[in-house]
Amino acid sequence: MTDLDTRTAPPRPGSRYTGALHRAVPALAAYAAVRALGLVVLSLWSAARGSSPHTLLSARWDSLWYTRVASLGYGYEIRLPNGDVHSDLAFFPLLPWLERLGATLTPLSYADTGLLVSALASLAAAWGIFSVVDHVYGTEEGPQALRGEGAGHGRTGVYAVVLWAALPVGIVQSMAYSESLFTALAAWSLYAVLTRRWVTAGVLASLAGLTRPVGLAVVAAVWAAALVSWVRERRALPAAGAPWPRRALGMLLAPLGAAGYVLWVGRRTGGGPLGYLDVQAGWRNGFDGGLAFARFIADKFTSPPSAAAGVGLILGVALLLWLYMVCVRQGQPLPLLVYAGVVTALALCASSYFGSKPRLLLPAFPLLLPLARTLSRARPPRAAAVLGGVAVASAVYGAFWLNGSGPP
């Protein structure tokens, strides 16, 4: 796979980014339409139930923890009757920092700033996903697609973005949660890796590591791609040796965000380098290789009414594993495979609250690429009908979900 900047003549100053944004406009418009549909359905559903969509999006569940950190700093915890301790140190700091910055510079509240950050980040994520997919698969759409000619250019990227927007838990992208911010940083870091901008990739990976614990997946992707490319270049240029300074700097920068926060938590709690794991243990979060999740699924088969849910969970896990194997067979670039693999493994093998697993899988957008490629080969009306139906189903489920159990 050749680099994006080697496909065409060198662009005029500033034209690269203008052209990239122009090419992504259909994807961004489609993304905005899907998310707008979700918000409209949520508003109608909430009105019928007498609930507030604004509260559901900005002031419930984890959103409350983020805004509390933004307004008061770290140090709040809840001690439950069973002895568990829920500490706000479990929540990584980048989103609260942005909420505090926004509330300081604008009249918005912390919660509303969180919604604004999520909205802007979700658009940045959609653009990043499109850019990654278009870089990897744009050549499949012919030379006209690469020049940006024709109304249908970039279909695979557009379809990938719409699929991401229309995931069953896609409504989280519109909440004051950190998933949209993390996905934006992860997607653009992966794009920087694919286009060999190592320092940019490292900086974005470091910021992703300040956003969510799964930032480890971005760091792993940067490191894997850097090491493999270094080995390949060294073999190709044995006499001169492979250039390394910018690649090494990117690798050095990538883990700094996550490592810095984890070490700070360890020092604050007195738990040493692994103190963050003790904080997560207070929330009953950990990594057990999926044993707790397997027991959770097995428990569903103890009674006939819940057996259908157990079957559904098994089919869902099987679908994820199948999609990942298709990604491997289709030859996705190494950084995408590493990133999606680590995100999926951390989500499925964690012993955290099992209802949160679909939300934890939200950043794993490379798993959607096989579906996007299949849709890109279908007739546009048929693809539009499929995506439209999925978007409606996602909007209805999102409204039902937030007015019910919601994302923990």
Coordinates of C-alpha atoms in Angstrom, one line a residue:
M1 CA 0.0 0.0 0.0
T2 CA 1.6 3.3 -1.1
D3 CA 1.5 6.4 1.0
L4 CA -1.2 9.0 0.3
D5 CA 1.3 11.7 -0.4
T6 CA 3.0 9.7 -3.2
R7 CA -0.2 9.2 -5.2
T8 CA -0.3 12.6 -6.8
A9 CA 1.9 15.5 -7.5
P10 CA 2.9 17.7 -4.5
P11 CA 0.0 19.9 -3.6
R12 CA 0.1 23.7 -3.3
P13 CA 0.6 25.0 0.2
G14 CA -2.7 24.5 2.2
S15 CA -4.4 22.7 -0.7
R16 CA -3.8 19.2 0.8
Y17 CA -6.0 19.9 3.8
T18 CA -8.6 21.8 1.8
G19 CA -8.8 19.0 -0.7
A20 CA -9.1 16.4 2.0
L21 CA -11.9 18.3 3.7
H22 CA -13.7 18.8 0.4
R23 CA -13.5 15.0 -0.3
A24 CA -14.8 14.2 3.2
V25 CA -17.9 16.5 2.9
P26 CA -20.3 13.7 1.8
A27 CA -19.2 11.6 4.7
L28 CA -19.5 14.4 7.2
A29 CA -23.0 15.4 5.9
A30 CA -24.2 11.8 6.1
Y31 CA -22.8 11.4 9.6
A32 CA -24.5 14.6 10.7
A33 CA -27.8 13.4 9.2
V34 CA -27.7 10.1 11.0
R35 CA -26.8 11.7 14.4
A36 CA -29.5 14.3 13.9
L37 CA -32.1 11.6 13.3
G38 CA -31.0 9.9 16.5
L39 CA -31.4 13.1 18.5
V40 CA -34.8 13.8 17.0
V41 CA -36.1 10.3 17.8
L42 CA -34.6 10.7 21.3
S43 CA -36.4 14.0 21.8
L44 CA -39.7 12.6 20.7
W45 CA -39.3 9.4 22.8
S46 CA -38.3 11.5 25.9
A47 CA -41.2 13.8 25.5
A48 CA -43.6 10.9 25.5
R49 CA -42.0 9.6 28.7
G50 CA -41.7 13.0 30.4
S51 CA -37.9 12.8 30.5
S52 CA -35.3 15.4 29.5
P53 CA -33.1 14.5 26.5
H54 CA -30.6 17.2 27.6
T55 CA -30.3 15.5 31.0
L56 CA -29.9 12.1 29.4
L57 CA -27.1 13.3 27.1
S58 CA -25.2 15.5 29.5
A59 CA -26.0 14.8 33.2
R60 CA -26.3 11.1 33.8
W61 CA -24.0 8.1 34.4
D62 CA -20.3 8.9 33.5
S63 CA -21.1 12.4 32.4
L64 CA -21.7 13.4 36.0
W65 CA -18.2 12.1 36.9
Y66 CA -16.6 14.0 34.1
T67 CA -18.3 17.3 35.0
R68 CA -17.5 16.8 38.7
V69 CA -13.8 16.4 37.8
A70 CA -14.0 19.5 35.5
S71 CA -15.5 21.6 38.2
L72 CA -13.8 20.4 41.4
G73 CA -10.8 18.5 40.3
Y74 CA -9.9 14.9 41.4
G75 CA -10.6 13.6 44.9
Y76 CA -14.2 12.6 45.0
E77 CA -15.2 9.0 45.8
I78 CA -18.2 7.0 46.9
R79 CA -18.0 4.1 49.4
L80 CA -20.7 1.5 48.8
P81 CA -22.2 -0.7 51.5
N82 CA -20.4 -3.7 50.1
G83 CA -17.0 -2.1 50.6
D84 CA -16.4 -1.1 47.0
V85 CA -14.9 2.4 46.4
H86 CA -15.9 4.3 43.3
S87 CA -13.2 7.0 42.8
D88 CA -13.1 9.7 40.1
L89 CA -9.5 8.8 39.5
A90 CA -10.8 6.0 37.2
F91 CA -11.7 8.7 34.7
F92 CA -8.9 10.0 32.4
P93 CA -8.4 13.7 32.4
L94 CA -8.5 15.1 28.8
L95 CA -12.3 15.5 28.5
P96 CA -12.6 17.1 32.0
W97 CA -9.8 19.5 31.0
L98 CA -11.6 20.5 27.8
E99 CA -14.8 20.9 29.8
R100 CA -13.1 23.2 32.2
L101 CA -11.5 25.2 29.4
G102 CA -14.7 25.6 27.6
A103 CA -16.6 26.7 30.7
T104 CA -13.9 29.2 31.4
L105 CA -13.8 30.7 28.0
T106 CA -17.6 30.6 27.2
P107 CA -20.9 31.0 29.1
L108 CA -21.6 27.3 28.7
S109 CA -21.8 25.1 31.8
Y110 CA -19.4 22.2 32.2
A111 CA -22.1 19.7 31.0
D112 CA -23.0 21.8 27.9
T113 CA -19.3 22.2 27.2
G114 CA -19.0 18.4 27.3
L115 CA -21.8 18.1 24.8
L116 CA -20.1 20.6 22.5
V117 CA -16.7 18.8 22.8
S118 CA -18.5 15.5 22.0
A119 CA -20.3 17.0 19.0
L120 CA -17.1 18.5 17.5
A121 CA -15.0 15.5 18.3
S122 CA -17.6 13.2 16.7
L123 CA -17.3 15.2 13.5
A124 CA -13.5 15.0 13.7
A125 CA -13.8 11.2 14.3
A126 CA -16.0 10.9 11.3
W127 CA -13.5 12.8 9.2
G128 CA -10.7 10.7 10.5
I129 CA -12.5 7.4 9.9
F130 CA -13.2 8.6 6.3
S131 CA -9.6 9.6 5.8
V132 CA -8.3 6.3 7.0
V133 CA -10.7 4.2 4.9
D134 CA -10.3 6.3 1.8
H135 CA -6.5 6.1 2.1
V136 CA -6.6 2.3 2.4
Y137 CA -9.4 1.5 -0.1
G138 CA -9.7 4.6 -2.3
T139 CA -7.7 2.9 -5.1
E140 CA -10.5 0.4 -5.4
E141 CA -12.7 3.1 -6.8
G142 CA -10.5 4.0 -9.7
P143 CA -8.4 6.9 -10.7
Q144 CA -11.4 9.3 -10.9
A145 CA -12.0 8.7 -7.2
L146 CA -8.4 9.5 -6.4
R147 CA -8.7 12.8 -8.2
G148 CA -12.0 13.6 -6.4
E149 CA -14.0 13.5 -9.7
G150 CA -17.6 12.3 -9.8
A151 CA -20.4 12.4 -7.3
G152 CA -19.8 8.8 -6.0
H153 CA -16.1 9.1 -5.1
G154 CA -15.1 7.8 -1.7
R155 CA -18.1 5.6 -1.2
T156 CA -16.3 3.1 1.0
G157 CA -15.2 5.8 3.3
V158 CA -18.7 7.3 3.4
Y159 CA -20.3 4.0 4.1
A160 CA -17.8 3.3 6.9
V161 CA -18.7 6.6 8.5
V162 CA -22.4 6.0 8.3
L163 CA -22.1 2.5 9.7
W164 CA -20.1 3.9 12.6
A165 CA -22.7 6.6 13.2
A166 CA -25.5 4.0 13.0
L167 CA -24.1 1.5 15.5
P168 CA -26.8 0.4 18.0
V169 CA -25.1 2.4 20.7
G170 CA -24.2 5.3 18.3
I171 CA -26.2 7.7 20.5
V172 CA -23.1 7.7 22.9
Q173 CA -21.3 9.7 20.2
S174 CA -23.7 12.6 21.0
M175 CA -23.3 12.3 24.8
A176 CA -20.9 14.1 27.1
Y177 CA -18.8 11.0 27.1
S178 CA -15.2 10.4 26.0
E179 CA -15.8 7.9 23.2
S180 CA -16.1 10.5 20.4
L181 CA -13.0 12.3 21.6
F182 CA -11.0 9.1 21.9
T183 CA -12.1 7.8 18.5
A184 CA -11.2 11.1 16.8
L185 CA -7.7 11.0 18.3
A186 CA -7.3 7.3 17.5
A187 CA -8.5 7.7 13.9
W188 CA -6.2 10.6 13.1
S189 CA -3.3 8.9 14.8
L190 CA -3.8 5.9 12.7
Y191 CA -4.0 8.1 9.6
A192 CA -0.8 9.7 10.6
V193 CA 0.8 6.3 10.9
L194 CA -0.5 5.2 7.5
T195 CA 1.0 8.4 5.9
R196 CA 4.2 8.1 7.9
R197 CA 3.9 11.2 10.0
W198 CA 5.4 9.6 13.0
V199 CA 5.7 12.5 15.3
T200 CA 2.0 13.5 14.7
A201 CA 1.0 9.9 15.3
G202 CA 2.9 9.9 18.6
V203 CA 1.4 13.2 19.8
L204 CA -2.2 12.1 19.0
A205 CA -1.6 8.6 20.5
S206 CA -0.4 10.4 23.7
L207 CA -3.6 12.5 23.8
A208 CA -5.7 9.4 23.2
G209 CA -3.9 7.9 26.2
L210 CA -5.1 10.8 28.3
T211 CA -8.7 10.2 27.2
R212 CA -9.4 6.5 27.9
P213 CA -7.5 3.5 29.3
V214 CA -7.9 1.9 25.8
G215 CA -5.4 4.4 24.6
L216 CA -3.1 1.4 24.9
A217 CA -4.5 0.2 21.6
V218 CA -3.3 3.4 19.8
V219 CA 0.1 3.1 21.3
A220 CA 0.4 -0.5 20.3
A221 CA -0.6 0.4 16.7
V222 CA 2.0 3.1 16.5
W223 CA 4.7 0.9 17.9
A224 CA 3.9 -2.1 15.8
A225 CA 3.8 0.0 12.6
A226 CA 7.0 1.8 13.4
L227 CA 9.0 -1.3 14.2
V228 CA 7.8 -3.2 11.2
S229 CA 8.5 -0.3 8.8
W230 CA 11.9 0.2 10.3
V231 CA 12.8 -3.5 9.8
R232 CA 11.5 -3.4 6.2
E233 CA 13.4 -0.2 5.3
R234 CA 16.6 -1.6 6.9
R235 CA 16.4 -4.7 4.8
A236 CA 15.7 -2.6 1.7
L237 CA 18.6 -0.2 2.4
P238 CA 21.2 -2.4 4.3
A239 CA 24.1 -0.1 3.5
A240 CA 22.5 3.2 4.4
G241 CA 20.3 1.9 7.2
A242 CA 16.7 2.9 7.8
P243 CA 16.0 6.5 8.9
W244 CA 14.9 6.5 12.5
P245 CA 14.9 9.8 14.4
R246 CA 11.3 10.9 13.7
R247 CA 10.0 7.4 13.9
A248 CA 11.7 6.9 17.3
L249 CA 10.4 10.3 18.5
G250 CA 6.9 9.2 17.6
M251 CA 7.3 5.9 19.5
L252 CA 8.7 7.8 22.5
L253 CA 5.8 10.3 22.6
A254 CA 3.0 7.7 22.0
P255 CA 2.8 6.3 25.6
L256 CA 3.5 9.4 27.5
G257 CA -0.1 10.5 28.1
A258 CA -1.4 7.2 29.5
A259 CA 1.8 6.5 31.4
G260 CA 1.9 10.0 32.9
Y261 CA -1.7 9.8 34.2
V262 CA -1.3 6.2 35.5
L263 CA 1.9 7.1 37.4
W264 CA 0.3 10.3 38.8
V265 CA -2.6 8.2 40.1
G266 CA -0.2 5.7 41.6
R267 CA 1.7 8.5 43.4
R268 CA -1.6 10.2 44.6
T269 CA -3.0 6.9 46.0
G270 CA 0.2 5.6 47.3
G271 CA -0.2 2.5 45.3
G272 CA 2.9 2.8 43.2
P273 CA 3.0 2.3 39.4
L274 CA 0.0 -0.1 39.6
G275 CA -2.1 2.1 41.8
Y276 CA -4.5 2.8 38.9
L277 CA -5.4 -0.9 38.8
D278 CA -6.4 -0.6 42.5
V279 CA -8.7 2.3 41.6
Q280 CA -10.3 0.2 38.8
A281 CA -10.7 -2.7 41.2
G282 CA -12.8 -0.5 43.4
W283 CA -15.2 -0.3 40.4
R284 CA -15.0 -4.1 39.9
N285 CA -13.1 -3.5 36.7
G286 CA -10.2 -5.7 35.7
F287 CA -8.8 -8.0 33.0
D288 CA -9.4 -11.7 33.5
G289 CA -9.2 -12.9 29.9
G290 CA -13.0 -13.0 29.5
L291 CA -13.7 -15.5 32.3
A292 CA -16.3 -13.3 34.0
F293 CA -17.9 -12.5 30.7
A294 CA -18.1 -16.2 29.8
R295 CA -19.8 -16.9 33.2
F296 CA -22.2 -14.1 32.6
I297 CA -23.2 -15.6 29.3
A298 CA -23.4 -19.1 30.8
D299 CA -25.7 -17.8 33.5
K300 CA -28.2 -16.7 30.9
F301 CA -28.9 -20.4 30.1
T302 CA -30.1 -21.2 33.6
S303 CA -33.7 -20.2 32.7
P304 CA -35.6 -20.4 29.5
P305 CA -36.6 -16.7 29.4
S306 CA -33.0 -15.5 29.5
A307 CA -31.6 -18.2 27.1
A308 CA -32.4 -16.0 24.1
A309 CA -30.2 -13.3 25.5
G310 CA -27.4 -15.8 26.0
V311 CA -27.7 -16.9 22.4
G312 CA -27.7 -13.3 21.2
L313 CA -24.5 -12.6 23.2
I314 CA -22.8 -15.6 21.7
L315 CA -23.8 -14.6 18.2
G316 CA -22.6 -11.0 18.9
V317 CA -19.2 -12.2 20.0
A318 CA -19.0 -14.6 17.1
L319 CA -19.8 -11.8 14.7
L320 CA -17.1 -9.6 16.2
L321 CA -14.5 -12.4 15.8
W322 CA -15.6 -13.1 12.3
L323 CA -15.4 -9.5 11.3
Y324 CA -11.9 -9.3 12.7
M325 CA -10.8 -12.5 10.7
V326 CA -12.3 -10.9 7.6
C327 CA -10.2 -7.8 8.3
V328 CA -7.1 -10.0 8.5
R329 CA -8.0 -11.9 5.3
Q330 CA -8.6 -8.7 3.4
G331 CA -5.2 -7.5 4.3
Q332 CA -5.9 -4.4 6.3
P333 CA -2.8 -2.5 7.2
L334 CA -1.0 -3.7 10.3
P335 CA -1.8 -0.6 12.5
L336 CA -5.5 -1.0 11.9
L337 CA -5.4 -4.7 12.8
V338 CA -3.4 -4.1 15.9
Y339 CA -5.6 -1.3 17.0
A340 CA -8.9 -3.1 16.4
G341 CA -7.6 -6.3 18.0
V342 CA -6.5 -4.6 21.2
V343 CA -9.7 -2.6 21.5
T344 CA -11.8 -5.8 21.0
A345 CA -9.7 -7.8 23.4
L346 CA -9.8 -5.2 26.1
A347 CA -13.6 -4.9 25.7
L348 CA -14.4 -8.6 25.7
C349 CA -11.8 -9.8 28.2
A350 CA -12.5 -7.1 30.9
S351 CA -14.5 -8.1 34.0
S352 CA -16.3 -4.7 34.0
Y353 CA -20.0 -4.2 33.9
F354 CA -21.2 -6.3 31.0
G355 CA -23.8 -3.9 29.7
S356 CA -21.0 -1.4 28.9
K357 CA -19.2 -3.7 26.4
P358 CA -21.0 -2.4 23.3
R359 CA -20.0 1.1 24.3
L360 CA -16.4 0.0 24.9
L361 CA -16.3 -1.5 21.4
L362 CA -17.5 1.8 19.8
P363 CA -14.0 3.0 18.9
A364 CA -13.2 -0.3 17.0
F365 CA -14.2 1.2 13.6
P366 CA -11.8 -0.9 11.5
L367 CA -14.2 -3.9 12.1
L368 CA -16.7 -2.0 10.0
L369 CA -14.5 -1.9 6.9
P370 CA -15.5 -5.3 5.5
L371 CA -19.2 -4.2 5.6
A372 CA -18.4 -0.9 4.1
R373 CA -16.5 -2.5 1.2
T374 CA -19.5 -4.9 0.6
L375 CA -21.9 -2.0 0.5
S376 CA -19.6 0.0 -1.9
R377 CA -20.0 -2.8 -4.5
A378 CA -23.8 -2.7 -4.3
R379 CA -25.9 -0.4 -6.3
P380 CA -26.2 3.0 -4.6
P381 CA -30.0 2.8 -4.1
R382 CA -29.7 -0.6 -2.4
A383 CA -26.8 0.6 -0.2
A384 CA -28.8 3.7 0.7
A385 CA -31.8 1.6 1.6
V386 CA -29.7 -0.7 3.9
L387 CA -27.9 2.2 5.6
G388 CA -31.2 4.1 6.0
G389 CA -32.8 1.2 7.7
V390 CA -29.8 0.7 10.0
A391 CA -29.9 4.4 10.9
V392 CA -33.6 4.3 11.8
A393 CA -33.1 1.2 13.9
S394 CA -30.1 2.8 15.7
A395 CA -32.1 5.9 16.4
V396 CA -35.0 4.0 17.9
Y397 CA -32.8 1.8 19.9
G398 CA -30.7 4.7 21.2
A399 CA -33.9 6.5 22.4
F400 CA -35.2 3.3 24.1
W401 CA -31.8 2.6 25.6
L402 CA -31.2 6.1 27.1
N403 CA -34.7 6.2 28.5
G404 CA -34.1 2.8 30.1
S405 CA -30.9 1.2 31.5
G406 CA -28.7 3.5 29.5
P407 CA -24.9 3.3 29.2
P408 CA -23.2 2.7 32.5

